[in-house]
Structure formats: structure tokens, C-alpha cells
Coordinates of C-alpha atoms and ligand atoms in Angstrom, one line a residue:
M106 CA 37.1 -22.6 31.0
K107 CA 37.0 -19.4 34.3
I108 CA 36.4 -21.2 37.4
L109 CA 36.2 -18.7 40.7
I110 CA 37.3 -20.0 44.1
I111 CA 35.4 -18.4 47.1
D112 CA 37.2 -19.3 50.3
E113 CA 37.8 -17.7 53.1
N114 CA 40.4 -20.7 54.2
K115 CA 44.0 -20.4 52.1
A116 CA 45.1 -23.8 52.6
D117 CA 41.4 -25.0 51.4
Q118 CA 41.4 -22.3 48.8
M119 CA 44.7 -24.2 47.5
H120 CA 43.5 -27.7 47.8
S121 CA 40.8 -27.4 45.3
A122 CA 42.7 -25.1 42.4
D123 CA 45.7 -28.5 42.9
A124 CA 43.1 -30.6 42.6
L125 CA 41.9 -28.6 39.5
N126 CA 45.3 -27.9 38.3
H127 CA 46.0 -31.9 38.5
T128 CA 43.5 -32.5 35.6
H129 CA 43.6 -32.9 32.2
Y130 CA 42.8 -29.7 31.3
T131 CA 43.7 -26.2 31.9
F132 CA 41.9 -24.4 33.8
E133 CA 42.0 -20.3 34.4
I134 CA 41.6 -19.9 38.1
D135 CA 40.7 -17.0 40.1
Q136 CA 40.7 -17.3 44.2
M137 CA 39.1 -14.8 46.5
D138 CA 38.9 -15.0 50.0
T139 CA 35.7 -13.1 51.1
A140 CA 32.1 -13.2 49.6
E141 CA 32.8 -9.3 48.6
A142 CA 35.7 -10.1 46.6
G143 CA 33.8 -12.7 44.8
L144 CA 31.3 -10.8 44.1
L145 CA 33.1 -8.1 43.0
A146 CA 35.5 -10.7 40.5
V147 CA 31.8 -11.8 39.2
K148 CA 30.5 -8.8 38.2
A149 CA 34.0 -7.8 36.3
Q150 CA 33.7 -11.1 34.5
A151 CA 31.6 -14.3 33.3
Y152 CA 33.0 -17.5 35.3
D153 CA 32.0 -21.0 33.8
L154 CA 31.6 -22.4 37.7
I155 CA 32.0 -20.7 41.4
L156 CA 33.4 -23.2 43.9
L157 CA 32.1 -21.3 46.9
D158 CA 32.6 -22.3 50.6
Y159 CA 29.7 -23.0 53.1
P160 CA 30.9 -20.6 56.0
L161 CA 30.4 -17.6 53.4
L162 CA 27.3 -18.4 52.6
I163 CA 25.8 -18.9 56.2
A164 CA 27.5 -16.2 57.1
S165 CA 25.5 -14.0 54.1
G166 CA 22.5 -15.6 55.0
M167 CA 22.3 -17.7 52.1
E168 CA 21.8 -14.2 50.2
L169 CA 25.5 -14.6 48.6
I170 CA 23.8 -17.4 46.4
N171 CA 20.9 -15.3 44.8
E172 CA 23.4 -12.7 44.1
L173 CA 25.9 -15.0 42.5
N174 CA 23.0 -16.5 40.3
A175 CA 21.5 -13.0 40.0
S176 CA 24.9 -12.0 37.8
E177 CA 24.3 -15.3 35.9
M178 CA 27.7 -15.2 35.4
G179 CA 28.4 -18.9 36.0
R180 CA 27.2 -21.8 37.7
V181 CA 27.9 -22.4 41.8
V182 CA 28.5 -25.5 43.4
V183 CA 28.8 -25.2 47.0
M184 CA 31.4 -26.7 49.2
L185 CA 30.8 -28.4 52.1
S186 CA 32.7 -29.3 54.9
H187 CA 31.3 -32.7 56.2
A188 CA 29.8 -35.4 54.9
D189 CA 26.4 -35.5 57.4
K190 CA 25.4 -32.4 56.6
D191 CA 22.4 -34.0 54.1
E192 CA 20.3 -31.0 55.3
T193 CA 22.2 -28.1 55.0
A194 CA 23.0 -29.8 51.3
M195 CA 19.2 -29.6 50.6
K196 CA 18.8 -26.6 51.7
C197 CA 21.7 -25.4 49.1
L198 CA 20.1 -26.5 46.2
E199 CA 16.8 -25.0 47.9
Q200 CA 18.7 -21.6 47.4
G201 CA 19.7 -22.4 44.1
A202 CA 23.0 -24.1 43.9
Q203 CA 23.5 -25.9 41.1
D204 CA 25.5 -28.9 43.5
F205 CA 27.4 -29.4 46.3
I206 CA 30.5 -30.8 46.8
I207 CA 32.2 -32.3 50.6
K208 CA 35.6 -30.9 50.9
S209 CA 36.9 -34.4 51.9
E210 CA 35.9 -35.8 48.8
I211 CA 37.5 -32.9 46.4
T212 CA 39.4 -35.0 44.0
P213 CA 40.6 -34.0 40.3
S214 CA 38.4 -35.9 39.0
R215 CA 35.3 -35.0 41.0
L216 CA 36.3 -31.5 40.4
M217 CA 37.0 -32.0 36.7
S218 CA 33.1 -34.1 36.6
I219 CA 31.9 -31.3 38.0
A220 CA 33.6 -29.0 35.9
M221 CA 32.4 -30.6 32.7
Q222 CA 28.6 -30.4 34.1
A223 CA 28.8 -27.0 34.1
R224 CA 30.2 -26.5 31.3
Q225 CA 27.5 -28.6 29.4
C226 CA 25.2 -26.7 31.0
K227 CA 26.4 -23.4 30.2
K228 CA 26.2 -24.6 26.2
I229 CA 22.5 -26.1 26.6
E230 CA 21.6 -22.7 28.7
G231 CA 22.9 -20.9 25.8
E232 CA 21.2 -22.9 23.5
L233 CA 18.1 -22.4 25.2
L234 CA 18.3 -18.8 25.9
E235 CA 19.4 -18.4 22.0
S236 CA 16.0 -20.0 20.9
R237 CA 13.9 -18.3 23.0
S238 CA 15.3 -14.8 22.1
Q239 CA 14.5 -16.5 18.3
L240 CA 11.2 -17.3 19.2
Q241 CA 10.8 -14.1 20.9
R242 CA 12.1 -11.9 17.8
L243 CA 9.9 -14.1 15.4
A244 CA 6.6 -13.0 18.0
E245 CA 7.9 -9.4 18.3
R246 CA 10.1 -8.5 14.8
D247 CA 8.8 -8.2 11.5
T248 CA 11.4 -10.8 9.7
L249 CA 11.6 -8.8 6.5
T250 CA 12.7 -5.3 7.9
N251 CA 13.8 -6.4 11.4
L252 CA 11.2 -3.9 13.0
S253 CA 8.7 -4.2 15.5
N254 CA 5.5 -6.4 13.8
R255 CA 2.1 -6.0 13.8
Y256 CA 1.8 -7.2 17.4
M257 CA 4.1 -5.1 18.7
F258 CA 2.9 -2.5 17.5
E259 CA -1.0 -3.0 18.7
I260 CA 1.1 -3.6 22.1
G261 CA 2.6 -0.6 22.2
L262 CA -0.9 1.2 21.0
E263 CA -2.5 0.2 23.6
Q264 CA 0.4 0.8 26.2
G265 CA 0.9 4.5 24.8
L266 CA -2.8 5.2 25.4
A267 CA -2.5 4.5 29.1
L268 CA 0.4 6.2 29.7
S269 CA -0.6 9.4 28.0
K270 CA -4.1 9.0 29.8
R271 CA -2.2 8.8 33.1
H272 CA 0.7 11.4 32.1
N273 CA -2.1 13.7 30.8
T274 CA -0.1 13.9 27.5
G275 CA -0.5 13.5 23.6
M276 CA 0.3 11.0 21.3
A277 CA 0.1 11.0 17.6
L278 CA -0.2 7.9 15.5
L279 CA 1.1 7.9 11.7
V280 CA -0.2 5.1 9.1
L281 CA 2.2 5.2 6.1
D282 CA 1.2 3.5 3.0
L283 CA 3.7 3.1 0.0
D284 CA 2.4 4.6 -3.6
N285 CA 2.0 1.9 -6.1
F286 CA 3.7 -0.1 -4.5
K287 CA 1.7 -3.3 -5.6
N288 CA 2.8 -2.5 -9.4
I289 CA 6.6 -1.9 -8.5
N290 CA 6.2 -5.6 -6.9
D291 CA 3.9 -7.0 -9.5
T292 CA 6.3 -5.6 -12.6
M293 CA 10.0 -6.1 -11.1
G294 CA 9.0 -9.1 -8.8
H295 CA 8.7 -9.8 -5.3
G296 CA 13.1 -10.1 -4.6
V297 CA 13.0 -6.4 -5.6
G298 CA 9.9 -5.6 -3.7
D299 CA 11.7 -6.7 -0.7
T300 CA 14.7 -5.4 -1.1
L301 CA 12.8 -2.1 -1.1
L302 CA 10.8 -2.4 1.7
Q303 CA 13.8 -2.5 3.7
T304 CA 15.3 0.6 2.2
V305 CA 11.9 2.0 3.3
A306 CA 12.6 0.8 6.6
K307 CA 16.0 1.9 7.2
R308 CA 15.3 5.1 6.1
L309 CA 11.7 5.7 8.0
T310 CA 14.1 4.6 11.2
K311 CA 16.5 7.5 10.7
T312 CA 13.5 9.9 10.5
V313 CA 11.9 9.1 14.0
R314 CA 12.9 10.6 17.4
G315 CA 14.3 8.2 20.0
G316 CA 11.2 7.8 21.8
D317 CA 9.2 7.2 18.6
M318 CA 8.0 3.6 17.5
L319 CA 8.2 2.4 14.2
C320 CA 6.8 -0.5 12.9
R321 CA 6.2 -2.5 9.7
L322 CA 2.1 -3.4 10.0
G323 CA 1.8 -5.4 7.1
G324 CA 2.8 -5.2 2.8
D325 CA 3.3 -2.0 2.4
E326 CA 1.9 -0.7 5.3
F327 CA 4.2 1.1 8.2
A328 CA 3.3 2.9 11.6
I329 CA 5.0 5.3 13.8
L330 CA 4.0 5.6 17.6
M331 CA 5.0 9.9 18.6
H332 CA 4.8 9.8 22.2
D333 CA 4.4 12.7 24.7
L334 CA 3.5 14.7 22.2
E335 CA 4.0 18.5 23.5
E336 CA 3.6 19.8 20.1
P337 CA 1.0 19.1 17.4
E338 CA 4.1 21.1 15.1
L339 CA 6.3 17.6 15.7
I340 CA 4.1 15.8 13.5
D341 CA 4.7 18.0 10.7
Y342 CA 8.4 18.3 11.2
L343 CA 8.5 14.2 11.0
T344 CA 6.1 14.2 8.0
K345 CA 8.4 17.0 6.1
R346 CA 11.9 14.1 7.0
I347 CA 9.4 11.3 6.0
F348 CA 8.5 12.7 2.6
E349 CA 12.7 14.0 2.4
T350 CA 14.0 10.7 3.2
M351 CA 11.4 9.4 0.2
R352 CA 12.2 11.9 -2.3
E353 CA 16.0 10.3 -2.7
P354 CA 15.5 7.4 -5.6
L355 CA 16.0 3.8 -4.7
I356 CA 18.6 1.8 -6.7
V357 CA 17.8 -1.7 -6.9
D358 CA 20.0 -3.9 -9.5
G359 CA 21.2 -0.3 -10.7
V360 CA 17.5 0.4 -11.6
E361 CA 16.5 3.8 -10.1
V362 CA 12.5 3.5 -8.2
H363 CA 11.2 6.8 -7.5
L364 CA 8.6 5.7 -4.4
T365 CA 6.0 8.1 -2.8
V366 CA 3.9 7.6 0.4
S367 CA 0.6 8.3 1.9
I368 CA 0.2 9.5 5.2
G369 CA -2.7 9.7 7.6
V370 CA -2.7 11.2 11.2
A371 CA -4.7 10.7 14.0
T372 CA -4.1 12.2 17.4
Y373 CA -4.9 11.4 20.9
P374 CA -6.8 12.8 22.8
G375 CA -7.9 14.8 19.5
C376 CA -9.4 11.6 17.5
G377 CA -10.4 9.3 20.4
E378 CA -9.3 7.5 23.2
G379 CA -9.3 3.9 22.3
A380 CA -6.4 2.4 20.2
N381 CA -9.3 0.8 18.1
Q382 CA -10.6 4.2 17.5
L383 CA -7.3 5.6 17.0
L384 CA -6.3 3.4 14.5
K385 CA -9.6 3.2 12.4
C386 CA -9.0 7.5 12.2
A387 CA -5.2 7.0 11.4
D388 CA -6.8 4.6 8.2
I389 CA -9.3 6.9 7.3
A390 CA -7.2 9.5 6.9
M391 CA -4.7 7.7 5.2
Y392 CA -6.8 6.2 2.7
Q393 CA -8.0 10.1 2.2
S394 CA -4.6 11.2 1.4
K395 CA -4.4 8.4 -1.5
D396 CA -8.0 9.6 -2.9
S397 CA -6.5 13.2 -3.2
G398 CA -3.5 12.2 -5.2
R399 CA -1.2 10.5 -2.9
N400 CA 2.1 11.6 -1.8
Q401 CA 0.8 13.5 0.9
V402 CA -0.5 13.7 4.8
V403 CA -4.1 13.9 5.6
F404 CA -5.1 14.5 9.4
Y405 CA -7.8 13.2 10.6
S406 CA -11.6 15.2 10.8
S407 CA -14.4 14.0 10.8
D408 CA -15.5 15.6 7.6
V409 CA -12.8 13.5 5.6
H410 CA -14.4 10.2 7.8
E411 CA -17.8 11.2 6.6
R412 CA -16.5 11.3 2.8
I413 CA -14.4 8.5 3.0
M414 CA -17.4 6.3 5.0
K415 CA -19.5 6.8 2.2
R416 CA -16.6 6.0 -0.2
V417 CA -16.1 2.9 1.3
E418 CA -19.6 1.9 1.0
L419 CA -19.9 2.6 -2.6
E420 CA -16.9 0.7 -3.1
R421 CA -18.1 -2.1 -1.0
D422 CA -21.9 -1.8 -3.5
L423 CA -20.0 -1.8 -6.9
H424 CA -19.2 -5.1 -6.4
S425 CA -22.6 -6.5 -6.4
A426 CA -23.6 -3.6 -9.0
V427 CA -23.4 -5.6 -12.4
S428 CA -24.8 -8.8 -10.6
N429 CA -27.5 -6.7 -9.6
K430 CA -28.5 -5.4 -12.8
E431 CA -27.8 -1.7 -11.7
F432 CA -25.9 -0.8 -14.4
Y433 CA -26.8 0.7 -18.0
L434 CA -25.8 2.4 -20.7
C435 CA -26.8 5.8 -22.4
Y436 CA -26.3 6.8 -25.7
Q437 CA -25.2 10.1 -26.6
P438 CA -25.2 11.2 -30.3
Q439 CA -22.4 12.7 -32.2
V440 CA -23.4 14.7 -35.5
N441 CA -21.7 15.7 -38.7
C442 CA -20.2 18.9 -38.4
E443 CA -21.3 20.7 -41.3
T444 CA -24.9 18.7 -42.3
E445 CA -25.6 18.2 -38.6
E446 CA -26.6 14.7 -38.9
M447 CA -26.3 12.0 -36.6
I448 CA -22.8 9.7 -37.4
G449 CA -22.2 8.4 -34.5
I450 CA -23.4 7.6 -30.6
E451 CA -21.2 7.4 -28.1
A452 CA -22.2 4.6 -25.2
L453 CA -21.8 6.2 -21.6
I454 CA -22.4 4.3 -18.4
R455 CA -24.6 4.5 -15.9
W456 CA -25.0 3.3 -11.9
K457 CA -28.5 3.4 -10.8
H458 CA -27.8 2.6 -6.9
P459 CA -30.9 1.1 -5.3
E460 CA -30.7 3.7 -2.3
K461 CA -28.2 6.6 -3.6
G462 CA -30.1 7.1 -6.7
L463 CA -27.8 7.9 -10.0
V464 CA -24.2 7.7 -9.4
S465 CA -21.6 9.4 -12.2
P466 CA -19.3 7.3 -14.2
E467 CA -16.8 10.0 -13.1
D468 CA -17.1 9.2 -9.2
F469 CA -17.5 5.1 -9.7
I470 CA -15.1 4.5 -12.9
P471 CA -12.1 5.7 -10.5
M472 CA -13.7 3.5 -7.9
A473 CA -13.7 0.6 -10.2
E474 CA -10.0 0.8 -11.2
K475 CA -8.9 1.0 -8.1
I476 CA -10.4 -2.0 -6.6
S477 CA -9.9 -4.1 -9.6
L478 CA -13.5 -4.4 -10.9
I479 CA -13.1 -2.5 -14.2
N480 CA -12.2 -4.6 -16.3
D481 CA -15.4 -6.8 -15.7
I482 CA -17.5 -3.6 -16.2
G483 CA -15.3 -3.0 -19.0
D484 CA -16.5 -6.3 -20.7
W485 CA -20.2 -5.7 -19.8
V486 CA -20.0 -2.2 -21.3
F487 CA -18.4 -4.0 -24.7
E488 CA -21.1 -7.1 -25.1
T489 CA -24.1 -4.3 -24.3
A490 CA -23.0 -1.8 -26.8
F491 CA -22.3 -4.4 -28.9
A492 CA -25.8 -6.6 -28.7
Q493 CA -27.6 -3.2 -29.0
Y494 CA -26.1 -2.1 -31.6
S495 CA -26.0 -5.0 -33.7
K496 CA -29.7 -5.1 -32.9
W497 CA -30.2 -1.6 -34.5
R498 CA -28.3 -2.5 -37.3
S499 CA -30.2 -5.7 -37.8
Q500 CA -33.7 -3.4 -37.6
K501 CA -32.0 -1.4 -40.6
I502 CA -31.9 1.8 -38.5
A503 CA -30.9 4.5 -40.8
F504 CA -27.3 4.6 -39.9
S505 CA -25.2 5.4 -42.9
D506 CA -22.1 3.1 -43.7
N507 CA -19.9 5.5 -41.8
F508 CA -21.8 5.5 -38.7
S509 CA -19.8 4.7 -35.7
L510 CA -20.4 3.4 -32.0
S511 CA -18.3 4.7 -29.4
V512 CA -17.0 2.7 -26.0
N513 CA -14.9 4.3 -23.8
V514 CA -12.3 2.2 -22.0
S515 CA -10.0 2.8 -19.1
A516 CA -6.6 2.5 -19.4
L517 CA -6.2 -0.3 -17.2
Q518 CA -8.3 -2.8 -19.5
L519 CA -5.9 -2.0 -22.1
E520 CA -3.4 -3.8 -20.0
Q521 CA -5.1 -7.0 -20.7
S522 CA -3.1 -8.8 -23.2
D523 CA -6.2 -10.4 -24.6
L524 CA -8.3 -7.4 -25.0
A525 CA -8.3 -7.1 -28.5
E526 CA -8.5 -10.6 -29.2
R527 CA -11.8 -10.7 -26.5
V528 CA -12.6 -7.4 -29.1
E529 CA -12.7 -9.9 -32.1
K530 CA -14.7 -12.0 -31.0
W531 CA -17.7 -9.9 -29.8
L532 CA -17.0 -8.6 -33.4
K533 CA -17.8 -12.2 -34.9
E534 CA -20.5 -12.9 -32.5
Y535 CA -22.7 -9.8 -32.7
D536 CA -21.7 -9.7 -36.8
L537 CA -20.1 -5.6 -35.9
P538 CA -17.6 -4.5 -38.7
A539 CA -14.6 -3.4 -37.2
S540 CA -15.0 -0.1 -39.0
S541 CA -17.8 0.6 -37.6
I542 CA -16.6 0.7 -33.5
E543 CA -14.6 3.3 -32.3
I544 CA -12.7 3.0 -28.8
E545 CA -12.2 6.3 -26.2
V546 CA -9.3 6.1 -24.3
T547 CA -9.0 9.0 -22.2
E548 CA -5.6 11.2 -22.3
T549 CA -4.7 11.3 -19.0
S550 CA -5.4 7.9 -18.9
L551 CA -2.2 7.1 -21.0
I552 CA 0.2 9.2 -20.1
N553 CA 0.9 6.4 -17.1
G554 CA 0.7 3.4 -19.7
S555 CA 2.9 1.0 -20.1
A556 CA 4.5 -0.4 -23.3
G557 CA 1.7 -3.4 -23.1
C558 CA -0.8 -0.7 -23.4
A559 CA 0.7 0.6 -26.7
T560 CA 0.4 -2.8 -27.7
V561 CA -2.8 -3.9 -27.0
L562 CA -3.7 -0.1 -28.8
C563 CA -1.8 -1.7 -32.1
K564 CA -3.5 -4.3 -32.5
L565 CA -7.0 -3.0 -31.9
A566 CA -6.3 -0.4 -34.8
A567 CA -5.0 -3.7 -36.3
L568 CA -8.6 -5.1 -36.0
G569 CA -10.0 -2.5 -38.2
V570 CA -11.3 -0.9 -34.7
K571 CA -10.8 3.2 -34.5
L572 CA -9.2 4.5 -32.0
S573 CA -10.3 7.9 -30.4
L574 CA -8.1 10.0 -28.1
D575 CA -10.8 11.7 -25.7
D576 CA -10.5 14.0 -23.2
F577 CA -7.9 15.7 -25.9
G578 CA -5.7 19.1 -24.3
T579 CA -6.6 17.8 -20.6
G580 CA -3.3 15.1 -20.5
Y581 CA 0.6 16.6 -21.5
S582 CA 1.7 14.2 -24.2
S583 CA -0.7 14.8 -26.4
L584 CA 1.7 15.6 -29.4
A585 CA 3.9 12.1 -29.1
Q586 CA 1.0 10.2 -28.3
L587 CA -0.8 11.1 -31.9
Q588 CA 2.5 10.5 -33.8
E589 CA 3.5 7.4 -31.5
L590 CA 0.1 5.6 -31.3
P591 CA -2.8 4.8 -34.1
F592 CA -5.0 6.7 -33.3
S593 CA -7.3 8.1 -35.8
V594 CA -9.7 10.1 -34.1
L595 CA -8.9 13.0 -31.5
K596 CA -11.9 14.3 -29.0
V597 CA -11.1 17.9 -27.8
D598 CA -11.7 18.2 -24.2
K599 CA -15.2 20.1 -23.4
S600 CA -13.8 22.4 -21.6
F601 CA -12.1 24.4 -24.6
V602 CA -15.8 24.6 -26.0
K603 CA -17.3 26.1 -22.7
S604 CA -14.4 28.8 -22.5
I605 CA -15.2 29.8 -26.6
D606 CA -18.1 32.1 -24.9
Q607 CA -16.0 33.6 -22.0
D608 CA -13.4 34.7 -24.1
N609 CA -15.3 35.8 -27.4
E610 CA -13.8 39.2 -26.9
T611 CA -10.1 37.9 -27.7
N612 CA -11.2 34.6 -29.0
D613 CA -7.5 32.9 -27.9
T614 CA -9.8 29.4 -27.3
A615 CA -10.9 29.8 -31.1
L616 CA -7.2 30.5 -32.4
F617 CA -6.3 27.5 -30.4
L618 CA -8.6 24.9 -31.6
E619 CA -8.1 26.4 -34.9
G620 CA -4.5 25.3 -34.1
I621 CA -5.6 21.9 -32.6
N622 CA -7.5 21.0 -36.0
A623 CA -4.8 21.9 -38.5
L624 CA -1.9 20.1 -36.7
A625 CA -5.1 17.0 -36.7
K626 CA -5.4 17.5 -40.5
I627 CA -1.8 17.3 -41.1
L628 CA -1.7 14.2 -39.2
K629 CA -5.4 13.0 -41.1
I630 CA -6.8 12.5 -37.9
E631 CA -10.9 12.8 -37.3
T632 CA -11.4 15.9 -34.9
V633 CA -14.7 16.0 -32.9
V634 CA -15.7 18.6 -30.3
E635 CA -17.6 17.5 -27.2
G636 CA -19.9 19.4 -25.1
V637 CA -21.2 22.2 -27.6
E638 CA -24.3 23.4 -25.6
T639 CA -24.3 26.6 -27.8
E640 CA -25.3 28.4 -31.2
T641 CA -21.9 30.5 -31.0
Q642 CA -19.7 27.6 -30.2
I643 CA -21.3 25.4 -33.3
Q644 CA -20.6 28.7 -35.4
I645 CA -17.3 28.8 -34.5
C646 CA -17.1 25.0 -35.0
Q647 CA -18.2 25.1 -38.1
R648 CA -16.1 27.9 -39.6
L649 CA -13.0 26.3 -38.2
D650 CA -14.1 23.3 -40.1
F651 CA -13.8 20.2 -37.0
D652 CA -15.7 16.9 -38.4
R653 CA -18.1 16.3 -36.1
L654 CA -19.8 17.8 -33.2
Q655 CA -21.2 16.2 -29.5
G656 CA -23.0 18.0 -26.9
Y657 CA -26.0 18.8 -25.4
Y658 CA -27.0 21.3 -28.1
Y659 CA -28.0 18.0 -30.1
A660 CA -29.0 15.8 -27.6
Q661 CA -28.1 14.5 -24.1
P662 CA -26.7 11.1 -23.3
M663 CA -30.2 9.2 -23.7
S664 CA -31.4 5.3 -23.2
A665 CA -31.5 3.3 -26.4
E666 CA -35.4 3.6 -26.1
A667 CA -35.3 7.3 -26.0
L668 CA -32.9 7.4 -29.0
E669 CA -34.7 5.1 -31.2
H670 CA -37.3 7.6 -30.7
S671 CA -35.2 11.1 -30.8
S672 CA -35.5 13.6 -33.4
L673 CA -32.3 13.6 -34.7
L674 CA -33.1 9.8 -35.5
Q675 CA -36.5 10.5 -37.6
Q676 CA -34.4 12.8 -39.9
L677 CA -32.6 10.2 -40.6
D678 CA -35.4 8.6 -41.5
A679 CA -36.9 11.1 -43.3
K680 CA -34.0 11.9 -45.6
K681 CA -34.1 8.1 -46.2
Ligands
C2E985 P1 -16.2 11.3 -21.7 O1 -16.4 10.2 -22.5 O2 -15.3 12.4 -22.1 O3 -17.5 11.8 -21.8 C1 -18.3 12.7 -21.9 C2 -18.6 13.3 -21.1 O4 -19.5 14.7 -21.6 C3 -20.3 12.3 -20.3 O5 -20.4 12.4 -19.0 C4 -21.3 13.4 -21.2 O6 -22.6 12.9 -20.6 C5 -21.0 14.9 -20.7 N1 -21.1 15.8 -22.1 C6 -21.8 15.3 -23.3 N2 -22.2 16.8 -23.6 C7 -21.9 17.4 -22.9 C8 -22.1 18.9 -23.0 O7 -23.0 19.3 -23.7 N3 -21.9 19.6 -21.9 C9 -21.0 19.0 -21.1 N4 -21.4 19.9 -19.9 N5 -21.1 17.8 -20.4 C10 -21.7 16.8 -21.6 P2 -20.5 11.1 -18.2 O8 -21.8 10.2 -18.8 O9 -20.9 11.5 -17.0 O10 -19.0 10.5 -18.2 C11 -18.1 11.0 -18.1 C12 -17.1 10.1 -18.2 O11 -16.9 9.0 -17.5 C13 -16.7 10.1 -19.4 O12 -16.0 11.3 -20.1 C14 -16.1 8.8 -19.7 O13 -14.4 9.4 -19.3 C15 -16.0 8.3 -18.6 N6 -17.0 6.9 -18.6 C16 -18.0 7.5 -19.2 N7 -18.9 5.9 -19.2 C17 -17.6 4.5 -19.3 C18 -17.8 3.5 -20.0 O14 -18.4 2.8 -20.1 N8 -16.3 3.2 -19.6 C19 -15.2 3.9 -18.7 N9 -14.0 3.5 -18.6 N10 -15.3 5.4 -18.8 C20 -16.8 5.6 -19.1
MG986 MG1 -15.7 9.3 -24.4
MG987 MG1 -14.7 13.3 -22.6

């Protein structure tokens, strides 16, 4: 324990030191003669106890005690010369002395008890201090990454705005959201997810400037506040650094993980005055970044705002669309390429929004996938299409044995491990042969498909249901997938027939189509050409010997009722 004695009187100094040295403890004792020397000593090192002579205190007008206390270096005990100075003692205590001792009462045991008390107090103070800073850390810090948390971020944002207003400087708010983090968390486990978040936090810390504030807002969302923004180019500079640091793969448990990040930027004063407004703008820009393919930075603009708000509204409305019965199915005929007789129909979903009218499936299906509604919608499509098809079959509508009903499924639906079992149940329920059903999966959606997805496809094929690779030619892994997965039908994307008319001169497209057809024939896969609209296109497809055709030339997608009255169906009836 370290003790400092500050006393002008050398004899008194020695007396106190002697008393301390006669206890059972060993103290480290420093002795000073003046207040100035005492203060210097206290500033140089920490003491557990300071014994201060009363006259020195009087000389400083009680200031000395404040200074000693302010240094938080030790507990000050004032030594008084006379026993009768009760009032003085009270005054000292009021000023901040921890205790007082009358000089004539200084004995080893009395000083030892004061020293022990000082030690005990210091220990308790230390514990209190630690728990206070722990509480503060909890309130201000994110426990996983040790970055500032949302609470501190909100304070920082308010303060930053106030400073920017006062000093007339710019400020930027960047909201960052990791792409597909949920998938990683779900597939690799939360432990891995946590480690990744910690690594990302460390990397981001290295990218920000000294005065910038980096926070974790929660989940996989981070924010950066750039104060004193002299030039907007600094934002570009920072985002480039962020993308660069994220490009390096993260290694967790020996597994290489590639993470990307979507960034939305809002600036003060450009995007608004208030903290909430700025945050909303940055969120909207981030949302747009996700929407337009992720792994990019989007600066807030009012155009973006309008577009995103429309999307957000649509997403909200999509939640109630099934229960409000706003969906219905259209059916588009497919014809035999040679005879041009109807030999199948594709069910295509339609959403009739109560205010916005018809919304294209190309717009709302990706939305439904994003907000995890696709499985509910997909189930509704299966049941509605099966029920309708079953009704037609029981009405003895002239469907031949090889007539098929095609249903589109999203790759996310194939992630449901029990999809095949449910399809089997619906087939039984609606009394439909599996061979009369085709399930269409788009090529692009399969590219990121998991192993689970392949298993479900195999189970479906095992039921006897045909699998059809939709929009063939728009993805990359076509050949591999055709070989590895049990597809029995290939639907050539409509973009190919579209270019038939355009490059009639060179006929490159026709050559390409010929190649696809040859490949399909070798693999014993049936072919459907989508999007046929003209006679030229049909003639080329017939010459190339495709199996089926589908397109506006024959019929648009139509309601069940319209199909019942369609000329294609009447032709079939007439032939019967
Ligand atoms: P898809 O499965 O490739 O369907 C063909 C799309 O091409 C349909 O658009 C159809 O109306 C359109 N089409 C047909 N013939 C022609 C033509 O001659 N010319 C042109 N330009 N277009 C033609 P639709 O109905 O808007 O559907 C778009 C996409 O939305 C579908 O493409 C499919 O991927 C998806 N989709 C539709 N219904 C469902 C569904 O129930 N579930 C899922 N998961 N996706 C669906
Ligand atoms: Mg389709
Ligand atoms: Mg298609």
C-alpha cells in the first residue's frame, strides 16, 4: 500500500511515518513538505492514502483538498493539531476529506485502521467503477462486435446533425446490410454467423476514417456516420474500401465464405434535416441496392424513393392477396408442333390488385420469394390448377392421354423437403395421373439451387411427374443440369424465337435452335418453344422438328372459362 504524507513540520512527518512503520504492515511511504510538492507527487503516481496537514489546507483556502480529490489518486485524510476543533473537522469532511485524525492521537493502531479503511474503500470504489463502466458498455456497445450499438448510433446521429448545422458542414449516413446473411446463418449455424459478424466488424473498422462512427444497428445491419464531409468524393472512397475489404473471403472453421454488402447512402443537407428522415432515406437507398442485384452502393434520390415506396406498398398488399382471393390462374395452350393441336396448358398466375389493377408475376413472384410468401402462393397455385384440371378431365373435355398441365414453381419451393409428398397427396386428392403433370423450374433459379433442391426434384421425378427446364438458354449451367437432374422437358426461352425474325438474313438463331434441338433429341428430352408469335417462327420451328409450341400466335394465357370456349379446344372436340 502506498501512502503520502504532506506536512510542513518535519518532526510531525517523521512521527506519522514512524507510527506507520510500527504496524504489522509494510507501507511504501513518501513524505512531502509543501502542498505543491504533494500535488506533483500525486500527479506522478497513485497513492492509496494521503495524510494531509491541516495548516496546508488552510493556506490553500481548502482548494488543495479539491485538487487532491480531483486527481482520484488516493483517499485524503486530514491531520488536525487540536482535539477541540470539531467545527474544523466538519468543514474538512464537507470539503471532501474522507476522515480526520488529531495529531496527538496518531498511533500505529489508529493509522493502521485508517489505512485498512482506505484500502477497503478503494477496493469497493474500484468494483463500483468497474460495474458502472460495464453497465455503460452494455448500454452503448454491441456485445458481439464491440461496436457502438443502435442507441449510441441514434445519439451520434442527432449530435452529428446538430454539429453539421452549427458549423455548416456536410454529413453522410451509410446503412450497410450483408447480402444473403440469413442463408449463411441458417445453413452454417448461428455460431458461424456470429464469427462472421465479428470479422466483418473488424474489417469495417479498418475502412472508416478517424472521426467516423461505425455502429451495428442489429442483425447483419451496420451504419457509418461520416462527419465533416467536405467533399462527396469521400463517400466513394469509403465505399470502394468497404467493397475491397469484403472481397477477401472469410474463413470460418476452415470453410471459405464469400460475403457481399449492399449500401444505401443519405447525405445532409441534401436528403433532409432530421435524423429520422436521414435514416429513412439511407434505408430506402439500401433497399434499392438489394433490389437491383445487391453488392452495390445506391445514393438516395426521390426517384428511388417513389419506386421503393411503391414496392413496399405492393409487398404489404401481397400478404393479404391470398386470403382476399385476389389471385387467379390463366391457362396458356401448348400445341403439337407438327399437327398444331392443343396438347397441353401452362397455368400462369395473375394478381388483380384492388387499386393497382393487374400486377405482372414477373414483379410479384420475386417479391413473394423475398418476403417468404412464395410457398403459400405456390400451394395455392398447385391446388387451384389441379382442381381445375381435374374438373375438366371429369367433364370429359377432349384431352388426350398425353395432354399435360404445367405448373411453374420457384426454386425456393423446391427447398421444402416435403414438396414431393404434398404433390403426391394433391395428385391423389384430385385424382390426376402424375404423368399428366409438368413442373416448370426456371434455369436461372436453379443456378443457386442447393443439394436439397436437387433431392426434391428427384423425388418429384420418381412420382412420375415430368420436370421441365423453363427459360432455357437464359442461364449458364444448362448442359450440366440437363445431365445431372431428371428433366424430361426443355422450354426454349422466348428471346430466341424473337430474334428469328430479326436475323432472318443470317439465321444464326435458327442454327442455334437446331443445335439445342439436336442436343435435346440425344438426351431424349422433349422440347417446347415459347413465345411464338409469327408464321415465320412457326415454320422454322416445324422445319427444325421441335415437339411443342406455345405463344400468342396460338393463344394468349386465358381464364379457365375462356379456355373452355377457345377455338383450340373446339378443334379437339370436333376431331373427337
Ligand atoms: P414463363 O413460365 O416462362 O411463362 C411464359 C411467359 O411468357 C408468360 O408470362 C406468358 O404470358 C408469356 N408469353 C406466352 N406467350 C408469349 C408470346 O408469344 N410472346 C410474349 N412476348 N410472351 C409470351 P407471364 O404470365 O407474365 O409470366 C411470367 C413469368 O412469371 C413466367 O414465365 C413464370 O416464370 C412466372 N410465373 C407465372 N406464374 C407463376 C406461378 O404460378 N408460379 C411461379 N413460381 N412463377 C410463375
Ligand atoms: Mg413457365
Ligand atoms: Mg419461360
